[in-house]
Short mmCIF file of C-alpha atoms and ligand atoms in Angstrom, two decimals:
data_model
loop_
_atom_site.label_atom_id
_atom_site.label_comp_id
_atom_site.label_asym_id
_atom_site.label_seq_id
_atom_site.Cartn_x
_atom_site.Cartn_y
_atom_site.Cartn_z
CA MET A 992 1.12 -16.32 -8.58
CA ALA A 993 3.44 -13.76 -7.07
CA GLU A 994 2.98 -10.12 -6.16
CA LEU A 995 5.04 -7.59 -8.06
CA ARG A 996 8.11 -6.19 -6.33
CA LYS A 997 8.40 -2.48 -5.52
CA GLN A 998 11.62 -0.82 -6.66
CA VAL A 999 12.95 2.67 -6.01
CA LYS A 1000 15.69 4.16 -8.15
CA GLU A 1001 16.53 7.84 -7.78
CA ASP A 1002 13.13 9.60 -8.05
CA LEU A 1003 11.35 6.69 -9.74
CA THR A 1004 9.15 4.19 -7.94
CA TYR A 1005 8.06 1.27 -10.08
CA TYR A 1006 7.05 -2.39 -9.89
CA VAL A 1007 8.60 -5.45 -11.48
CA SER A 1008 7.59 -9.08 -11.88
CA PRO A 1009 9.76 -11.49 -9.86
CA GLN A 1010 9.66 -13.99 -12.76
CA LEU A 1011 10.51 -11.59 -15.58
CA SER A 1012 13.34 -10.16 -13.46
CA THR A 1013 15.17 -13.48 -13.64
CA TYR A 1014 15.88 -12.95 -17.37
CA PRO A 1015 18.86 -10.58 -17.71
CA HIS A 1016 18.17 -9.70 -21.36
CA LEU A 1017 14.60 -8.68 -20.57
CA ARG A 1018 13.81 -5.22 -19.17
CA HIS A 1019 10.42 -4.16 -17.89
CA ALA A 1020 8.64 -1.89 -15.40
CA TYR A 1021 5.19 -0.83 -14.29
CA PHE A 1022 5.64 2.84 -13.45
CA THR A 1023 3.85 4.79 -10.70
CA ARG A 1024 3.23 8.57 -10.51
CA LEU A 1025 6.64 9.20 -8.99
CA GLY A 1026 9.76 10.34 -10.80
CA GLY A 1027 8.55 12.52 -13.69
CA VAL A 1028 8.52 16.23 -14.51
CA SER A 1029 4.80 16.99 -15.01
CA GLN A 1030 2.97 19.31 -12.60
CA GLY A 1031 -0.43 19.78 -10.97
CA ILE A 1032 -2.94 16.96 -11.51
CA TYR A 1033 -0.35 15.30 -13.78
CA GLU A 1034 2.38 15.27 -11.13
CA SER A 1035 4.58 13.74 -12.05
CA LEU A 1036 5.25 10.74 -14.34
CA ASN A 1037 2.37 11.32 -16.75
CA PHE A 1038 2.23 9.65 -20.18
CA ARG A 1039 -1.15 10.93 -21.33
CA PHE A 1040 -1.28 13.27 -24.33
CA THR A 1041 -5.08 13.66 -24.33
CA GLY A 1042 -5.21 15.89 -21.24
CA THR A 1043 -3.78 19.41 -20.85
CA ASP A 1044 -0.28 18.44 -19.75
CA ALA A 1045 2.56 20.04 -21.73
CA ARG A 1046 3.79 17.81 -24.57
CA GLU A 1047 7.44 18.51 -23.77
CA ASN A 1048 6.94 17.30 -20.19
CA ILE A 1049 5.22 14.13 -21.37
CA LEU A 1050 8.02 13.39 -23.84
CA LYS A 1051 10.56 13.97 -21.08
CA ASN A 1052 8.66 11.45 -18.96
CA TYR A 1053 8.88 8.88 -21.76
CA ASP A 1054 12.61 9.50 -21.89
CA ILE A 1055 13.05 9.12 -18.12
CA ALA A 1056 11.10 5.85 -18.12
CA ALA A 1057 12.84 4.40 -21.21
CA HIS A 1058 16.21 5.25 -19.67
CA LEU A 1059 15.43 2.95 -16.77
CA LEU A 1060 15.23 0.12 -19.33
CA GLY A 1061 18.52 1.22 -20.89
CA SER A 1062 16.96 3.02 -23.86
CA ASP A 1063 15.38 6.38 -24.70
CA ALA A 1064 12.16 7.89 -26.07
CA ASN A 1065 13.30 7.41 -29.69
CA HIS A 1066 12.85 3.66 -29.37
CA VAL A 1067 9.46 3.79 -27.68
CA VAL A 1068 6.60 2.21 -29.63
CA ARG A 1069 3.32 2.96 -27.90
CA THR A 1070 -0.26 1.82 -28.15
CA THR A 1071 -3.09 4.23 -28.95
CA GLN A 1072 -5.47 2.18 -26.92
CA THR A 1073 -9.23 2.65 -27.19
CA HIS A 1074 -10.54 -0.65 -25.71
CA THR A 1075 -10.25 -2.58 -28.98
CA ASP A 1076 -8.97 -6.11 -29.56
CA ASN A 1077 -6.41 -4.98 -32.15
CA VAL A 1078 -2.96 -6.57 -31.90
CA VAL A 1079 -0.05 -5.23 -33.98
CA ALA A 1080 3.37 -6.84 -34.48
CA ILE A 1081 6.39 -4.52 -34.57
CA THR A 1082 8.91 -5.86 -37.07
CA GLU A 1083 11.78 -3.41 -36.89
CA LYS A 1084 13.55 -1.17 -34.44
CA THR A 1085 12.29 2.40 -34.69
CA THR A 1086 14.50 5.48 -34.49
CA GLU A 1087 11.84 7.94 -33.46
CA PHE A 1088 9.05 8.04 -30.90
CA THR A 1089 6.22 6.01 -32.46
CA SER A 1090 2.48 5.77 -31.78
CA VAL A 1091 0.90 2.77 -33.49
CA GLY A 1092 -2.37 3.00 -35.38
CA ASP A 1093 -5.65 4.45 -34.36
CA GLY A 1094 -6.95 2.22 -31.63
CA VAL A 1095 -4.37 -0.47 -31.01
CA ASP A 1096 -4.47 -2.12 -27.60
CA ALA A 1097 -1.73 -4.74 -27.91
CA LEU A 1098 1.78 -4.78 -29.36
CA ILE A 1099 4.10 -7.73 -29.85
CA THR A 1100 7.66 -8.01 -31.12
CA ASP A 1101 10.74 -10.20 -31.27
CA VAL A 1102 13.02 -7.29 -32.18
CA PRO A 1103 15.57 -6.32 -29.52
CA GLY A 1104 15.71 -2.65 -28.60
CA VAL A 1105 12.02 -1.89 -29.17
CA VAL A 1106 10.47 -0.40 -26.02
CA LEU A 1107 6.87 -1.66 -26.14
CA THR A 1108 4.69 0.71 -24.11
CA GLY A 1109 1.11 0.53 -22.88
CA PHE A 1110 -0.94 2.48 -20.33
CA TYR A 1111 -3.15 1.99 -17.31
CA ALA A 1112 -5.12 3.87 -14.67
CA ASP A 1113 -7.36 0.98 -13.40
CA CYS A 1114 -7.28 -1.18 -16.54
CA GLN A 1115 -5.06 -4.23 -16.74
CA LEU A 1116 -1.74 -3.92 -18.51
CA ILE A 1117 -0.43 -7.38 -19.24
CA PHE A 1118 3.14 -8.29 -20.20
CA LEU A 1119 3.76 -11.48 -22.16
CA TYR A 1120 7.13 -13.15 -22.59
CA ASP A 1121 8.00 -16.23 -24.63
CA HIS A 1122 11.32 -17.27 -23.13
CA LYS A 1123 12.01 -19.88 -25.81
CA HIS A 1124 11.59 -17.71 -28.90
CA LYS A 1125 12.52 -14.45 -27.19
CA ALA A 1126 9.35 -12.56 -28.02
CA ILE A 1127 7.37 -10.08 -25.93
CA GLY A 1128 3.97 -8.46 -25.81
CA VAL A 1129 2.11 -5.70 -24.02
CA VAL A 1130 -1.68 -5.88 -23.78
CA HIS A 1131 -4.14 -3.30 -22.47
CA ALA A 1132 -7.37 -4.80 -21.16
CA GLY A 1133 -10.14 -3.09 -19.28
CA TRP A 1134 -13.38 -5.03 -18.93
CA ARG A 1135 -14.02 -4.54 -22.66
CA GLY A 1136 -10.61 -5.96 -23.49
CA VAL A 1137 -11.24 -8.87 -21.14
CA TYR A 1138 -14.55 -9.84 -22.74
CA GLN A 1139 -13.10 -9.36 -26.23
CA GLU A 1140 -10.31 -11.73 -25.11
CA ILE A 1141 -7.55 -9.48 -26.38
CA VAL A 1142 -4.93 -11.27 -24.31
CA ARG A 1143 -5.80 -14.62 -25.91
CA LYS A 1144 -5.67 -12.95 -29.33
CA ALA A 1145 -2.22 -11.51 -28.57
CA ILE A 1146 -0.97 -14.94 -27.48
CA GLU A 1147 -2.36 -16.47 -30.70
CA LYS A 1148 -0.66 -13.81 -32.79
CA MET A 1149 2.64 -14.51 -31.00
CA HIS A 1150 2.14 -18.19 -31.86
CA GLU A 1151 1.49 -17.28 -35.51
CA MET A 1152 4.42 -14.87 -35.83
CA TYR A 1153 7.10 -16.38 -33.58
CA GLY A 1154 6.01 -19.96 -32.93
CA SER A 1155 5.27 -19.12 -29.29
CA ASN A 1156 3.65 -21.84 -27.23
CA PRO A 1157 1.65 -20.83 -24.16
CA TYR A 1158 3.41 -23.41 -21.97
CA GLU A 1159 6.67 -21.55 -22.60
CA MET A 1160 5.22 -18.14 -21.85
CA ILE A 1161 5.10 -15.93 -18.78
CA ALA A 1162 2.20 -13.56 -18.23
CA VAL A 1163 2.13 -10.65 -15.80
CA VAL A 1164 -0.95 -8.62 -14.87
CA GLY A 1165 0.00 -5.23 -13.43
CA PRO A 1166 -1.67 -3.05 -10.79
CA SER A 1167 -5.33 -2.81 -11.78
CA ILE A 1168 -8.79 -2.30 -10.35
CA CYS A 1169 -9.83 -4.78 -7.65
CA ARG A 1170 -13.19 -6.53 -7.27
CA SER A 1171 -14.31 -4.24 -4.43
CA CYS A 1172 -13.74 -1.14 -6.55
CA PHE A 1173 -15.06 -2.47 -9.87
CA VAL A 1174 -18.77 -1.97 -9.23
CA THR A 1175 -20.89 -2.25 -12.38
CA ASP A 1176 -24.39 -2.57 -13.75
CA GLU A 1177 -25.79 -5.84 -15.06
CA ASP A 1178 -24.27 -5.34 -18.52
CA VAL A 1179 -20.71 -6.29 -17.52
CA PRO A 1180 -21.56 -9.61 -15.83
CA ASP A 1181 -23.93 -10.39 -18.73
CA LYS A 1182 -21.17 -9.94 -21.27
CA MET A 1183 -18.73 -11.99 -19.19
CA ARG A 1184 -21.22 -14.86 -18.95
CA THR A 1185 -21.81 -14.76 -22.72
CA ILE A 1186 -18.13 -15.26 -23.42
CA PHE A 1187 -16.88 -17.34 -20.51
CA GLY A 1188 -20.01 -19.19 -19.36
CA ASP A 1189 -20.42 -20.51 -15.84
CA MET A 1190 -16.69 -20.38 -15.29
CA VAL A 1191 -16.84 -16.69 -14.32
CA GLN A 1192 -19.87 -16.94 -12.04
CA GLU A 1193 -17.76 -17.28 -8.90
CA TYR A 1194 -15.82 -14.11 -9.79
CA MET A 1195 -18.90 -11.86 -9.82
CA TYR A 1196 -21.20 -11.07 -6.92
CA GLN A 1197 -24.21 -8.85 -6.39
CA GLN A 1198 -24.27 -5.85 -4.04
CA GLY A 1199 -27.74 -4.30 -3.98
CA SER A 1200 -28.60 -3.50 -7.58
CA LYS A 1201 -24.92 -3.49 -8.62
CA TRP A 1202 -22.32 -6.12 -9.37
CA CYS A 1203 -18.72 -6.49 -8.25
CA VAL A 1204 -16.58 -8.11 -10.92
CA ASP A 1205 -13.19 -9.67 -10.21
CA LEU A 1206 -11.38 -8.96 -13.47
CA LYS A 1207 -8.04 -10.19 -12.11
CA ASN A 1208 -9.38 -13.69 -11.52
CA ILE A 1209 -11.25 -13.73 -14.82
CA THR A 1210 -8.01 -12.87 -16.62
CA TYR A 1211 -6.14 -15.45 -14.55
CA THR A 1212 -8.63 -18.15 -15.55
CA MET A 1213 -8.47 -17.07 -19.19
CA LEU A 1214 -4.65 -17.23 -19.15
CA LEU A 1215 -4.85 -20.76 -17.73
CA ARG A 1216 -7.29 -21.72 -20.50
CA THR A 1217 -4.81 -20.60 -23.15
CA GLY A 1218 -2.31 -23.10 -21.72
CA ILE A 1219 0.02 -20.82 -19.76
CA PRO A 1220 1.03 -22.75 -16.62
CA ALA A 1221 -0.26 -21.34 -13.31
CA ILE A 1222 3.28 -21.04 -12.03
CA ASN A 1223 4.16 -18.73 -14.96
CA ILE A 1224 1.48 -16.14 -14.12
CA ASP A 1225 2.14 -13.15 -11.86
CA ILE A 1226 -0.88 -11.05 -10.88
CA SER A 1227 -0.61 -7.89 -8.83
CA ASN A 1228 -3.06 -7.37 -5.99
CA LEU A 1229 -2.37 -3.63 -6.11
CA CYS A 1230 -5.36 -1.46 -7.01
CA PRO A 1231 -4.98 2.13 -8.27
CA CYS A 1232 -8.50 2.96 -7.07
CA CYS A 1233 -8.23 1.99 -3.37
CA GLY A 1234 -4.42 1.83 -3.18
CA ASP A 1235 -1.87 4.49 -2.20
CA LYS A 1236 -3.03 7.81 -3.71
CA ALA A 1237 0.54 9.11 -3.73
CA LEU A 1238 1.46 6.34 -6.19
CA TRP A 1239 -1.58 5.85 -8.37
CA TRP A 1240 -4.03 7.55 -10.70
CA SER A 1241 -7.38 5.86 -11.00
CA HIS A 1242 -9.94 6.60 -13.68
CA ARG A 1243 -12.74 5.48 -11.37
CA ARG A 1244 -11.54 7.63 -8.45
CA LEU A 1245 -10.49 10.73 -10.42
CA GLY A 1246 -12.38 10.73 -13.73
CA GLU A 1247 -10.50 12.56 -16.47
CA ASP A 1248 -8.57 14.86 -14.10
CA ARG A 1249 -5.54 12.68 -13.93
CA GLY A 1250 -2.49 11.38 -15.72
CA VAL A 1251 -1.92 7.83 -16.91
CA HIS A 1252 0.71 5.26 -15.94
CA ALA A 1253 2.92 3.42 -18.39
CA GLY A 1254 4.28 -0.07 -18.45
CA MET A 1255 7.32 -0.78 -20.65
CA ILE A 1256 8.94 -4.01 -21.77
CA MET A 1257 11.98 -4.50 -24.01
CA LEU A 1258 14.34 -7.21 -25.17
CA ALA A 1259 17.84 -5.88 -24.55
CA GLU A 1260 20.22 -5.79 -27.53
ZN1 ZN B 1000 -9.62 -1.35 -5.17
#
């Protein structure tokens, strides 16, 4: 398990996985607030269309981010995530900005030049890479995604479509809410126990009438269960909620008055 590495390039500040960075044909980044053109509460690298930010600014932000990966907004394929367990495979390179489906929280592809894009502002955004079959995935998982095991489902779909084997995969969990900040009612631990059994008990603790749930460790354990080797998993300790406010939006800290961060991953052509 390694922490992500902070990078600064011109106005952009973003994070990369040390492991994924060793593959020259693979491009990826977890973006922060810095380096975009949006203003006010969306300042500045906002990717969220559902607020009041100007569409032209948001599209410009997509372009700025995709350029870092050596592409542009016309090759972006983005999730329309609504906390589902829907996984969609992208089978050809697009030539215009594309939003997939109505409620799709994971995208996979083996097509070079497709900029897979997902979003986060506390939730986990997970990159998957099968280095043998050259296939990638991006998975959005908040606590609902975790208990619906969307990351396992994405890995299974990569196995089905590309022959991916977990022991040849790398998984990266980006900046996401920490166990001190993720304070919940009884319903979240109950659901976690239903799916994962006693295994998750040590990752949840009571504080008064509330529960603190360590989603990072639950995801880590789930990734190990799928067969991904421990050494192939990078998990960020960064938390948008209690971390640097200049870098992060947090749904828990800010409610709806905020932008959203993107993570992008692409196989270079
Ligand atoms: Zn935190």
